[in-house]
JSON list of C-alpha atoms in Angstrom, two decimals:
[
{"chain": "I", "resi": 12, "resn": "UNK", "atom": "CA", "xyz": [4.04, 5.57, 10.53]},
{"chain": "I", "resi": 13, "resn": "UNK", "atom": "CA", "xyz": [4.71, 3.69, 7.57]},
{"chain": "I", "resi": 14, "resn": "UNK", "atom": "CA", "xyz": [2.42, 3.81, 4.68]},
{"chain": "I", "resi": 15, "resn": "UNK", "atom": "CA", "xyz": [2.46, 1.36, 1.48]},
{"chain": "I", "resi": 16, "resn": "UNK", "atom": "CA", "xyz": [0.70, 1.87, -1.38]},
{"chain": "I", "resi": 17, "resn": "UNK", "atom": "CA", "xyz": [0.67, 0.17, -4.74]},
{"chain": "I", "resi": 18, "resn": "UNK", "atom": "CA", "xyz": [0.41, 1.53, -8.50]},
{"chain": "I", "resi": 19, "resn": "UNK", "atom": "CA", "xyz": [-3.21, 1.89, -7.75]},
{"chain": "I", "resi": 20, "resn": "UNK", "atom": "CA", "xyz": [-2.69, 5.00, -5.35]},
{"chain": "I", "resi": 21, "resn": "UNK", "atom": "CA", "xyz": [-4.89, 7.92, -6.15]},
{"chain": "I", "resi": 22, "resn": "UNK", "atom": "CA", "xyz": [-3.12, 10.31, -3.65]},
{"chain": "I", "resi": 23, "resn": "UNK", "atom": "CA", "xyz": [0.16, 10.28, -4.55]},
{"chain": "I", "resi": 24, "resn": "UNK", "atom": "CA", "xyz": [0.94, 13.49, -3.16]},
{"chain": "I", "resi": 25, "resn": "UNK", "atom": "CA", "xyz": [-0.56, 12.30, 0.17]},
{"chain": "I", "resi": 26, "resn": "UNK", "atom": "CA", "xyz": [-2.82, 15.41, 0.24]},
{"chain": "I", "resi": 27, "resn": "UNK", "atom": "CA", "xyz": [-4.91, 13.47, 2.81]},
{"chain": "I", "resi": 28, "resn": "UNK", "atom": "CA", "xyz": [-2.24, 12.96, 5.17]},
{"chain": "I", "resi": 29, "resn": "UNK", "atom": "CA", "xyz": [-0.68, 15.79, 4.82]},
{"chain": "I", "resi": 30, "resn": "UNK", "atom": "CA", "xyz": [-2.84, 17.86, 7.57]},
{"chain": "I", "resi": 31, "resn": "UNK", "atom": "CA", "xyz": [-2.72, 14.65, 9.86]},
{"chain": "I", "resi": 32, "resn": "UNK", "atom": "CA", "xyz": [1.06, 14.83, 10.23]},
{"chain": "I", "resi": 33, "resn": "UNK", "atom": "CA", "xyz": [3.90, 17.12, 10.80]},
{"chain": "I", "resi": 34, "resn": "UNK", "atom": "CA", "xyz": [5.92, 15.61, 8.19]},
{"chain": "I", "resi": 35, "resn": "UNK", "atom": "CA", "xyz": [5.06, 13.06, 5.30]},
{"chain": "I", "resi": 36, "resn": "UNK", "atom": "CA", "xyz": [7.57, 12.12, 2.70]},
{"chain": "I", "resi": 37, "resn": "UNK", "atom": "CA", "xyz": [8.39, 9.55, 0.15]},
{"chain": "I", "resi": 38, "resn": "UNK", "atom": "CA", "xyz": [10.92, 7.06, 1.70]},
{"chain": "I", "resi": 39, "resn": "UNK", "atom": "CA", "xyz": [11.65, 4.66, -1.33]},
{"chain": "I", "resi": 40, "resn": "UNK", "atom": "CA", "xyz": [9.75, 3.32, -4.51]},
{"chain": "I", "resi": 41, "resn": "UNK", "atom": "CA", "xyz": [10.65, -0.01, -5.91]},
{"chain": "I", "resi": 42, "resn": "UNK", "atom": "CA", "xyz": [9.77, -1.30, -9.41]},
{"chain": "I", "resi": 43, "resn": "UNK", "atom": "CA", "xyz": [9.70, -4.87, -10.05]},
{"chain": "I", "resi": 44, "resn": "UNK", "atom": "CA", "xyz": [8.45, -5.37, -13.74]},
{"chain": "I", "resi": 45, "resn": "UNK", "atom": "CA", "xyz": [7.78, -9.09, -12.99]},
{"chain": "I", "resi": 46, "resn": "UNK", "atom": "CA", "xyz": [5.87, -8.77, -9.82]},
{"chain": "I", "resi": 47, "resn": "UNK", "atom": "CA", "xyz": [2.40, -8.22, -9.65]},
{"chain": "I", "resi": 48, "resn": "UNK", "atom": "CA", "xyz": [2.31, -4.97, -8.10]},
{"chain": "I", "resi": 49, "resn": "UNK", "atom": "CA", "xyz": [5.44, -4.01, -10.19]},
{"chain": "I", "resi": 50, "resn": "UNK", "atom": "CA", "xyz": [5.67, -0.44, -8.36]},
{"chain": "I", "resi": 51, "resn": "UNK", "atom": "CA", "xyz": [5.15, 0.26, -4.87]},
{"chain": "I", "resi": 52, "resn": "UNK", "atom": "CA", "xyz": [5.93, 3.52, -2.93]},
{"chain": "I", "resi": 53, "resn": "UNK", "atom": "CA", "xyz": [6.81, 3.54, 0.82]},
{"chain": "I", "resi": 54, "resn": "UNK", "atom": "CA", "xyz": [5.93, 6.91, 3.01]},
{"chain": "I", "resi": 55, "resn": "UNK", "atom": "CA", "xyz": [7.02, 7.89, 6.41]},
{"chain": "I", "resi": 56, "resn": "UNK", "atom": "CA", "xyz": [4.62, 9.53, 8.34]},
{"chain": "I", "resi": 57, "resn": "UNK", "atom": "CA", "xyz": [5.83, 11.64, 11.28]},
{"chain": "I", "resi": 58, "resn": "UNK", "atom": "CA", "xyz": [4.38, 13.02, 14.49]},
{"chain": "I", "resi": 59, "resn": "UNK", "atom": "CA", "xyz": [0.76, 12.85, 14.39]},
{"chain": "I", "resi": 60, "resn": "UNK", "atom": "CA", "xyz": [-1.51, 15.64, 15.45]},
{"chain": "I", "resi": 61, "resn": "UNK", "atom": "CA", "xyz": [-4.45, 13.71, 15.68]},
{"chain": "I", "resi": 62, "resn": "UNK", "atom": "CA", "xyz": [-5.06, 10.24, 17.47]},
{"chain": "I", "resi": 63, "resn": "UNK", "atom": "CA", "xyz": [-4.33, 8.10, 14.53]},
{"chain": "I", "resi": 64, "resn": "UNK", "atom": "CA", "xyz": [-5.44, 4.55, 16.42]},
{"chain": "I", "resi": 65, "resn": "UNK", "atom": "CA", "xyz": [-9.12, 6.25, 16.82]},
{"chain": "I", "resi": 66, "resn": "UNK", "atom": "CA", "xyz": [-8.75, 7.04, 13.18]},
{"chain": "I", "resi": 67, "resn": "UNK", "atom": "CA", "xyz": [-7.46, 3.67, 11.73]},
{"chain": "I", "resi": 68, "resn": "UNK", "atom": "CA", "xyz": [-10.52, 2.20, 13.95]},
{"chain": "I", "resi": 69, "resn": "UNK", "atom": "CA", "xyz": [-13.22, 3.95, 12.56]},
{"chain": "I", "resi": 70, "resn": "UNK", "atom": "CA", "xyz": [-11.70, 3.44, 8.64]},
{"chain": "I", "resi": 71, "resn": "UNK", "atom": "CA", "xyz": [-11.71, -0.34, 9.69]},
{"chain": "I", "resi": 72, "resn": "UNK", "atom": "CA", "xyz": [-15.11, -0.56, 10.97]},
{"chain": "I", "resi": 73, "resn": "UNK", "atom": "CA", "xyz": [-16.11, 1.60, 7.65]},
{"chain": "I", "resi": 74, "resn": "UNK", "atom": "CA", "xyz": [-14.65, -1.05, 5.47]},
{"chain": "I", "resi": 75, "resn": "UNK", "atom": "CA", "xyz": [-16.15, -3.78, 7.67]},
{"chain": "I", "resi": 76, "resn": "UNK", "atom": "CA", "xyz": [-19.48, -2.17, 6.89]},
{"chain": "I", "resi": 77, "resn": "UNK", "atom": "CA", "xyz": [-18.92, -1.66, 3.45]},
{"chain": "I", "resi": 78, "resn": "UNK", "atom": "CA", "xyz": [-21.56, -3.33, 1.06]}
]
């Protein structure tokens, strides 16, 4: 799985994802001072320890129901 985060990333150490995957690492960091999101980080998440599809579905539903 690939995770892309912008400058607003509140968990650069990926503490939320580390327990869910066997391997989590920063693959790339791009900086473009002219872009709206001038810094992005691309993480690779390998070897899911839980059903990721179920977790994504739950988080998507929570975001839809957010008021």
